[in-house]
Short mmCIF file of C-alpha atoms in Angstrom, two decimals:
data_model
loop_
_atom_site.label_atom_id
_atom_site.label_comp_id
_atom_site.label_asym_id
_atom_site.label_seq_id
_atom_site.Cartn_x
_atom_site.Cartn_y
_atom_site.Cartn_z
CA UNK A 1 -11.06 -36.21 -17.40
CA UNK A 2 -12.74 -39.16 -15.74
CA UNK A 3 -12.66 -42.95 -16.56
CA UNK A 4 -15.92 -43.53 -17.88
CA UNK A 5 -15.79 -46.69 -20.19
CA UNK A 6 -19.30 -46.39 -21.52
CA UNK A 7 -19.49 -43.38 -23.74
CA UNK A 8 -23.20 -43.42 -24.56
CA UNK A 9 -25.34 -41.41 -22.49
CA UNK A 10 -28.80 -41.22 -20.84
CA UNK A 11 -29.44 -38.57 -18.55
CA UNK A 12 -30.62 -39.79 -14.95
CA UNK A 13 -33.44 -37.63 -15.34
CA UNK A 14 -34.89 -39.46 -17.93
CA UNK A 15 -35.18 -42.39 -15.76
CA UNK A 16 -35.96 -41.26 -12.40
CA UNK A 17 -35.01 -42.96 -9.09
CA UNK A 18 -37.40 -45.86 -9.54
CA UNK A 19 -36.58 -46.53 -13.41
CA UNK A 20 -32.56 -46.42 -12.38
CA UNK A 21 -33.19 -49.12 -9.45
CA UNK A 22 -35.17 -51.48 -11.82
CA UNK A 23 -32.37 -51.15 -14.57
CA UNK A 24 -29.59 -51.91 -11.94
CA UNK A 25 -31.43 -54.65 -10.23
CA UNK A 26 -33.57 -56.17 -12.81
CA UNK A 27 -31.34 -59.28 -13.40
CA UNK A 28 -30.79 -60.15 -9.76
CA UNK A 29 -30.36 -63.71 -8.82
CA UNK A 30 -30.54 -65.02 -5.25
CA UNK A 31 -27.80 -67.47 -4.42
CA UNK A 32 -28.16 -67.97 -0.60
CA UNK A 33 -30.95 -70.02 1.37
CA UNK A 34 -30.60 -67.69 3.86
CA UNK A 35 -31.89 -64.99 1.52
CA UNK A 36 -35.65 -65.05 1.98
CA UNK A 37 -36.63 -61.68 0.40
CA UNK A 38 -34.24 -59.36 -1.54
CA UNK A 39 -34.88 -56.33 -3.47
CA UNK A 40 -38.46 -55.49 -4.29
CA UNK A 41 -40.01 -54.74 -1.04
CA UNK A 42 -40.11 -52.05 2.00
CA UNK A 43 -37.13 -54.47 3.70
CA UNK A 44 -35.18 -57.57 2.83
CA UNK A 45 -35.76 -60.81 5.12
CA UNK A 46 -32.57 -62.94 5.93
CA UNK A 47 -32.76 -66.33 7.78
CA UNK A 48 -29.86 -66.22 9.95
CA UNK A 49 -30.50 -69.76 11.52
CA UNK A 50 -28.27 -70.88 14.59
CA UNK A 51 -25.41 -68.75 13.33
CA UNK A 52 -24.43 -65.36 14.57
CA UNK A 53 -25.01 -62.46 12.33
CA UNK A 54 -22.14 -60.43 11.21
CA UNK A 55 -22.42 -56.95 9.93
CA UNK A 56 -20.02 -54.45 8.50
CA UNK A 57 -20.40 -51.25 6.64
CA UNK A 58 -18.01 -48.87 4.47
CA UNK A 59 -18.58 -45.69 3.08
CA UNK A 60 -16.62 -44.49 -0.11
CA UNK A 61 -16.35 -40.93 -0.93
CA UNK A 62 -15.24 -39.67 -4.11
CA UNK A 63 -11.80 -37.54 -3.72
CA UNK A 64 -11.16 -39.20 -0.41
CA UNK A 65 -11.16 -42.97 -1.17
CA UNK A 66 -11.14 -43.10 -4.68
CA UNK A 67 -10.16 -40.92 -7.92
CA UNK A 68 -12.09 -41.44 -11.07
CA UNK A 69 -9.42 -39.98 -12.97
CA UNK A 70 -7.69 -43.52 -12.92
CA UNK A 71 -10.38 -45.67 -11.11
CA UNK A 72 -12.69 -47.42 -13.91
CA UNK A 73 -16.22 -47.52 -12.49
CA UNK A 74 -16.28 -51.45 -12.81
CA UNK A 75 -13.23 -51.70 -10.77
CA UNK A 76 -14.64 -49.07 -8.21
CA UNK A 77 -17.73 -51.30 -7.94
CA UNK A 78 -15.90 -54.44 -7.93
CA UNK A 79 -13.52 -52.98 -4.93
CA UNK A 80 -16.30 -51.30 -3.02
CA UNK A 81 -17.99 -55.02 -2.57
CA UNK A 82 -14.68 -56.65 -1.73
CA UNK A 83 -13.32 -54.32 1.14
CA UNK A 84 -16.39 -55.08 2.98
CA UNK A 85 -16.50 -58.90 2.38
CA UNK A 86 -12.80 -58.57 4.00
CA UNK A 87 -14.27 -57.38 7.27
CA UNK A 88 -16.33 -60.54 7.58
CA UNK A 89 -13.21 -62.56 6.57
CA UNK A 90 -11.52 -61.00 9.34
CA UNK A 91 -14.13 -62.08 11.81
CA UNK A 92 -13.67 -65.83 10.39
CA UNK A 93 -17.13 -65.60 8.77
CA UNK A 94 -18.78 -66.31 5.58
CA UNK A 95 -20.28 -63.18 3.85
CA UNK A 96 -23.93 -63.84 2.37
CA UNK A 97 -25.57 -60.46 1.58
CA UNK A 98 -24.97 -56.91 0.87
CA UNK A 99 -27.05 -53.66 0.59
CA UNK A 100 -25.62 -50.98 -1.87
CA UNK A 101 -26.53 -47.07 -1.47
CA UNK A 102 -25.11 -44.57 -3.60
CA UNK A 103 -25.51 -40.70 -4.10
CA UNK A 104 -24.78 -39.55 -7.59
CA UNK A 105 -24.61 -36.23 -9.34
CA UNK A 106 -26.08 -35.47 -12.58
CA UNK A 107 -22.69 -35.45 -13.98
CA UNK A 108 -22.98 -39.15 -14.33
CA UNK A 109 -25.04 -41.03 -16.91
CA UNK A 110 -27.20 -44.18 -16.30
CA UNK A 111 -24.55 -46.14 -18.57
CA UNK A 112 -21.82 -44.96 -15.92
CA UNK A 113 -23.82 -46.13 -13.07
CA UNK A 114 -24.32 -49.59 -15.08
CA UNK A 115 -20.76 -49.58 -15.25
CA UNK A 116 -20.22 -49.34 -11.48
CA UNK A 117 -23.02 -51.87 -10.94
CA UNK A 118 -21.26 -54.34 -13.28
CA UNK A 119 -18.46 -54.24 -10.99
CA UNK A 120 -20.60 -54.94 -7.95
CA UNK A 121 -22.07 -57.80 -9.69
CA UNK A 122 -19.13 -59.21 -10.66
CA UNK A 123 -17.69 -59.41 -7.10
CA UNK A 124 -21.17 -60.75 -6.05
CA UNK A 125 -21.02 -63.50 -8.55
CA UNK A 126 -17.57 -64.46 -7.89
CA UNK A 127 -18.03 -64.71 -3.99
CA UNK A 128 -21.60 -65.86 -3.98
CA UNK A 129 -23.09 -62.90 -2.57
CA UNK A 130 -26.90 -61.86 -2.70
CA UNK A 131 -27.44 -57.90 -3.15
CA UNK A 132 -30.64 -57.55 -1.37
CA UNK A 133 -31.30 -53.78 -0.99
CA UNK A 134 -29.96 -50.17 -1.02
CA UNK A 135 -30.98 -46.70 -1.76
CA UNK A 136 -30.15 -44.17 -4.58
CA UNK A 137 -30.31 -40.49 -4.02
CA UNK A 138 -28.97 -37.10 -5.56
CA UNK A 139 -25.37 -35.64 -4.66
CA UNK A 140 -24.27 -32.17 -5.22
CA UNK A 141 -20.72 -32.94 -4.88
CA UNK A 142 -19.59 -36.30 -6.52
CA UNK A 143 -20.19 -39.91 -5.98
CA UNK A 144 -20.67 -41.69 -2.77
CA UNK A 145 -21.07 -45.23 -2.01
CA UNK A 146 -22.17 -47.08 0.89
CA UNK A 147 -22.08 -50.86 1.12
CA UNK A 148 -23.36 -52.97 4.41
CA UNK A 149 -22.49 -56.58 4.13
CA UNK A 150 -24.33 -59.44 6.20
CA UNK A 151 -22.48 -62.41 7.31
CA UNK A 152 -22.59 -65.48 9.40
CA UNK A 153 -20.40 -67.74 11.72
CA UNK A 154 -21.05 -70.03 14.49
CA UNK A 155 -20.32 -68.58 17.71
CA UNK A 156 -17.41 -70.79 18.76
CA UNK A 157 -15.78 -69.66 15.26
CA UNK A 158 -16.18 -65.94 15.40
CA UNK A 159 -12.38 -64.35 15.81
CA UNK A 160 -11.96 -61.05 17.56
CA UNK A 161 -9.07 -58.80 17.56
CA UNK A 162 -8.82 -59.25 21.29
CA UNK A 163 -7.96 -62.95 21.60
CA UNK A 164 -4.11 -62.87 21.26
CA UNK A 165 -2.05 -64.35 24.07
CA UNK A 166 1.56 -64.56 24.74
CA UNK A 167 3.41 -67.04 22.70
CA UNK A 168 0.98 -66.90 19.96
CA UNK A 169 2.45 -66.94 16.38
CA UNK A 170 1.64 -63.85 14.26
CA UNK A 171 0.77 -64.69 10.58
CA UNK A 172 -0.31 -62.91 7.39
CA UNK A 173 -1.74 -63.81 4.31
CA UNK A 174 -0.29 -63.13 0.78
CA UNK A 175 1.92 -60.20 0.34
CA UNK A 176 1.99 -56.60 1.55
CA UNK A 177 2.88 -53.17 0.08
CA UNK A 178 1.75 -53.87 -3.47
CA UNK A 179 -1.67 -51.79 -3.26
CA UNK A 180 0.25 -48.60 -2.06
CA UNK A 181 2.86 -48.84 -4.79
CA UNK A 182 -0.14 -49.27 -7.20
CA UNK A 183 -1.39 -46.08 -5.86
CA UNK A 184 1.86 -44.20 -6.26
CA UNK A 185 2.00 -45.30 -9.90
CA UNK A 186 -1.34 -44.06 -10.68
CA UNK A 187 -1.00 -40.80 -8.99
CA UNK A 188 2.29 -40.46 -10.83
CA UNK A 189 0.64 -40.57 -14.07
CA UNK A 190 -2.15 -38.52 -13.31
CA UNK A 191 0.07 -35.35 -12.30
CA UNK A 192 1.97 -36.05 -15.87
CA UNK A 193 -1.56 -36.14 -17.59
CA UNK A 194 -2.50 -32.99 -15.80
CA UNK A 195 0.94 -31.23 -16.79
CA UNK A 196 0.19 -32.43 -20.39
CA UNK A 197 -3.32 -33.80 -21.75
CA UNK A 198 -1.22 -35.72 -24.91
CA UNK A 199 0.80 -37.91 -22.76
CA UNK A 200 -0.15 -41.42 -22.48
CA UNK A 201 -0.12 -42.99 -19.38
CA UNK A 202 2.94 -45.38 -18.82
CA UNK A 203 1.73 -48.45 -16.93
CA UNK A 204 3.67 -51.09 -18.79
CA UNK A 205 5.03 -53.52 -16.53
CA UNK A 206 3.18 -52.50 -13.42
CA UNK A 207 0.23 -55.01 -13.97
CA UNK A 208 0.37 -56.56 -10.49
CA UNK A 209 0.68 -53.79 -8.32
CA UNK A 210 -1.93 -51.90 -10.27
CA UNK A 211 -4.42 -54.80 -9.89
CA UNK A 212 -3.74 -54.93 -6.14
CA UNK A 213 -4.65 -51.26 -5.81
CA UNK A 214 -7.74 -51.33 -8.26
CA UNK A 215 -9.13 -54.89 -7.84
CA UNK A 216 -8.10 -56.24 -4.66
CA UNK A 217 -9.72 -59.92 -3.44
CA UNK A 218 -10.91 -60.76 -0.08
CA UNK A 219 -8.97 -63.77 1.49
CA UNK A 220 -12.22 -65.82 2.10
CA UNK A 221 -10.05 -68.68 0.70
CA UNK A 222 -7.59 -68.83 3.85
CA UNK A 223 -11.02 -68.72 5.93
CA UNK A 224 -12.29 -71.61 4.22
CA UNK A 225 -8.71 -73.32 4.50
CA UNK A 226 -8.63 -72.56 8.33
CA UNK A 227 -11.85 -74.13 8.84
CA UNK A 228 -10.95 -77.14 6.81
CA UNK A 229 -7.78 -77.56 8.96
CA UNK A 230 -9.91 -77.07 11.92
CA UNK A 231 -7.89 -73.87 13.37
CA UNK A 232 -9.52 -70.93 14.93
CA UNK A 233 -7.39 -68.04 15.09
CA UNK A 234 -6.86 -66.29 18.74
CA UNK A 235 -7.19 -63.08 16.69
CA UNK A 236 -7.54 -61.58 13.43
CA UNK A 237 -7.94 -58.26 11.62
CA UNK A 238 -7.79 -57.43 7.56
CA UNK A 239 -4.85 -55.35 6.36
CA UNK A 240 -6.51 -52.28 5.36
CA UNK A 241 -4.57 -49.66 6.97
CA UNK A 242 -1.20 -51.12 6.98
CA UNK A 243 0.51 -54.04 8.82
CA UNK A 244 1.82 -51.85 11.64
CA UNK A 245 -1.46 -50.35 12.33
CA UNK A 246 -3.39 -53.54 12.05
CA UNK A 247 -0.96 -55.50 14.78
CA UNK A 248 -1.43 -52.64 17.06
CA UNK A 249 -5.09 -52.86 16.86
CA UNK A 250 -4.66 -56.42 17.94
CA UNK A 251 -1.97 -55.97 20.73
CA UNK A 252 -3.73 -53.11 22.32
CA UNK A 253 -7.15 -55.01 22.34
CA UNK A 254 -5.39 -58.25 23.32
CA UNK A 255 -3.33 -56.16 26.03
CA UNK A 256 -0.10 -57.81 24.71
CA UNK A 257 2.90 -56.73 22.71
CA UNK A 258 4.83 -58.29 19.71
CA UNK A 259 7.68 -58.81 17.94
CA UNK A 260 7.63 -58.91 14.03
CA UNK A 261 10.79 -59.67 11.94
CA UNK A 262 11.63 -57.84 8.93
CA UNK A 263 12.94 -60.82 6.71
CA UNK A 264 9.76 -62.49 7.42
CA UNK A 265 7.62 -60.02 6.14
CA UNK A 266 6.21 -60.93 2.70
CA UNK A 267 6.75 -58.48 0.04
CA UNK A 268 6.50 -59.36 -3.78
CA UNK A 269 9.30 -58.89 -5.95
CA UNK A 270 7.82 -56.28 -8.29
CA UNK A 271 6.71 -54.12 -5.12
CA UNK A 272 10.20 -54.31 -3.86
CA UNK A 273 11.87 -53.26 -7.39
CA UNK A 274 9.48 -50.39 -7.57
CA UNK A 275 9.67 -48.98 -4.11
CA UNK A 276 13.50 -48.97 -4.71
CA UNK A 277 12.89 -46.89 -7.87
CA UNK A 278 10.52 -44.41 -5.69
CA UNK A 279 13.51 -44.29 -3.20
CA UNK A 280 11.44 -45.88 -0.52
CA UNK A 281 12.16 -48.95 1.61
CA UNK A 282 9.80 -52.06 0.67
CA UNK A 283 9.15 -52.80 4.10
CA UNK A 284 7.84 -49.42 5.14
CA UNK A 285 5.37 -49.99 2.24
CA UNK A 286 4.28 -53.29 3.97
CA UNK A 287 4.24 -51.74 7.17
CA UNK A 288 2.49 -48.53 6.45
CA UNK A 289 1.09 -48.76 3.05
CA UNK A 290 -2.58 -50.17 3.44
CA UNK A 291 -5.29 -51.28 1.20
CA UNK A 292 -3.77 -54.88 0.83
CA UNK A 293 -6.93 -56.61 2.34
CA UNK A 294 -4.70 -59.54 3.71
CA UNK A 295 -5.40 -61.24 6.86
CA UNK A 296 -3.52 -60.95 9.61
CA UNK A 297 -4.05 -63.40 12.41
CA UNK A 298 -2.43 -65.25 15.55
CA UNK A 299 -2.53 -68.69 16.14
CA UNK A 300 -1.11 -70.74 19.19
CA UNK A 301 2.28 -72.17 18.92
CA UNK A 302 0.67 -75.66 18.86
CA UNK A 303 -0.69 -75.11 15.46
CA UNK A 304 2.82 -74.06 13.94
CA UNK A 305 3.40 -77.35 12.00
CA UNK A 306 -0.33 -76.98 10.32
CA UNK A 307 -0.10 -73.36 9.65
CA UNK A 308 3.48 -73.18 8.18
CA UNK A 309 2.35 -75.66 5.41
CA UNK A 310 -0.60 -73.50 4.29
CA UNK A 311 0.08 -71.96 0.86
CA UNK A 312 0.08 -67.98 1.01
CA UNK A 313 0.48 -67.61 4.70
CA UNK A 314 3.68 -66.28 6.55
CA UNK A 315 4.59 -66.52 10.28
CA UNK A 316 6.10 -63.11 10.79
CA UNK A 317 6.62 -63.08 14.49
CA UNK A 318 4.87 -63.78 17.66
CA UNK A 319 2.91 -62.12 20.69
CA UNK A 320 4.87 -61.04 23.79
CA UNK A 321 3.83 -59.44 26.85
CA UNK A 322 2.70 -56.02 26.95
CA UNK A 323 5.56 -54.97 29.12
CA UNK A 324 8.05 -55.75 26.21
CA UNK A 325 6.29 -53.46 23.55
CA UNK A 326 5.44 -53.84 19.84
CA UNK A 327 8.67 -54.01 18.00
CA UNK A 328 10.11 -54.74 14.56
CA UNK A 329 13.36 -56.71 14.74
CA UNK A 330 15.30 -55.53 11.37
CA UNK A 331 17.60 -57.60 9.20
CA UNK A 332 20.58 -56.43 11.22
CA UNK A 333 19.12 -57.44 14.30
CA UNK A 334 18.11 -53.79 15.43
CA UNK A 335 14.71 -53.02 17.22
CA UNK A 336 12.23 -50.46 16.36
CA UNK A 337 9.23 -49.63 18.03
CA UNK A 338 6.20 -50.19 15.62
CA UNK A 339 4.21 -46.88 15.00
CA UNK A 340 0.62 -46.84 13.32
CA UNK A 341 1.22 -44.61 10.21
CA UNK A 342 -1.03 -46.04 7.74
CA UNK A 343 -4.09 -44.42 6.07
CA UNK A 344 -6.11 -41.77 8.31
CA UNK A 345 -9.43 -41.42 6.69
CA UNK A 346 -10.32 -38.19 8.93
CA UNK A 347 -6.99 -36.76 7.63
CA UNK A 348 -7.42 -37.96 4.20
CA UNK A 349 -3.92 -38.79 3.53
CA UNK A 350 -1.34 -41.52 4.04
CA UNK A 351 1.00 -40.89 6.99
CA UNK A 352 4.28 -42.21 5.29
#
């Protein structure tokens, strides 16, 4: 069973490729002055003015990155956009345009693809993004979605992973681990359904963690807040593969070490309670769960007084010399070396 909301069915063969493209793009409205030409020609035209152009691409593959048993197509479309916007946020930039390419099999109806695009347009409208192009083609093995996002930032404000310095504060937005707990709940209910199709899913009381898994949000609000406060992070990355993996990326590229403190890592109360019911250590979910799409960044200690007062930002540690290694200090003051144990797309599994 797959999660399609619209039960009306128009075969894709009835529309053809160009008919489908017209159906999906007929109501596009341009939102950004930098979009000179969008859908409808051989290529889009974008004015990047004096800023630097930021470009990122993600590919989502059915059965690897999403499961349509429990993922509504509208949520999938929304999330597919958001994960790309998060990459631009992680560069301290502003996303403005996307292209969307999909490969679809004949098991999908035109109405199902419209649901997918409803989610795509919802994300575009919420974050002021223009859909300016893409492609559609046939797939013999499920659904494939490839989104490329274009963004911009002044050269002096672009933030890379390699700029962390000894003594810098390590900061993270929001809370961590909830998306992975949401995935555990969905996978549990899928197994129950497969064992007995008469059983209804038991999702009551899990709203927050399910939303974090199915409908994450990019932290463009924090990028805007840092700009307002005239803070340019020394390094930044989004938390897509787990906190441990991401801080290791920053430390390796910056040629530094770090110390993170377990009692400073933000974990939502519901995430903590559900993790315990699964017999899991909550901080493990934060370190290794992934798909939170929060921002992990470093700033000089001189920014402490400003950063500590930003809502939804936690200071969780500091950058050290490379020789000191990358470590977690537990609540009982034990030292553990951080390991990258998050999502591995090539292995198609969480390494927890």
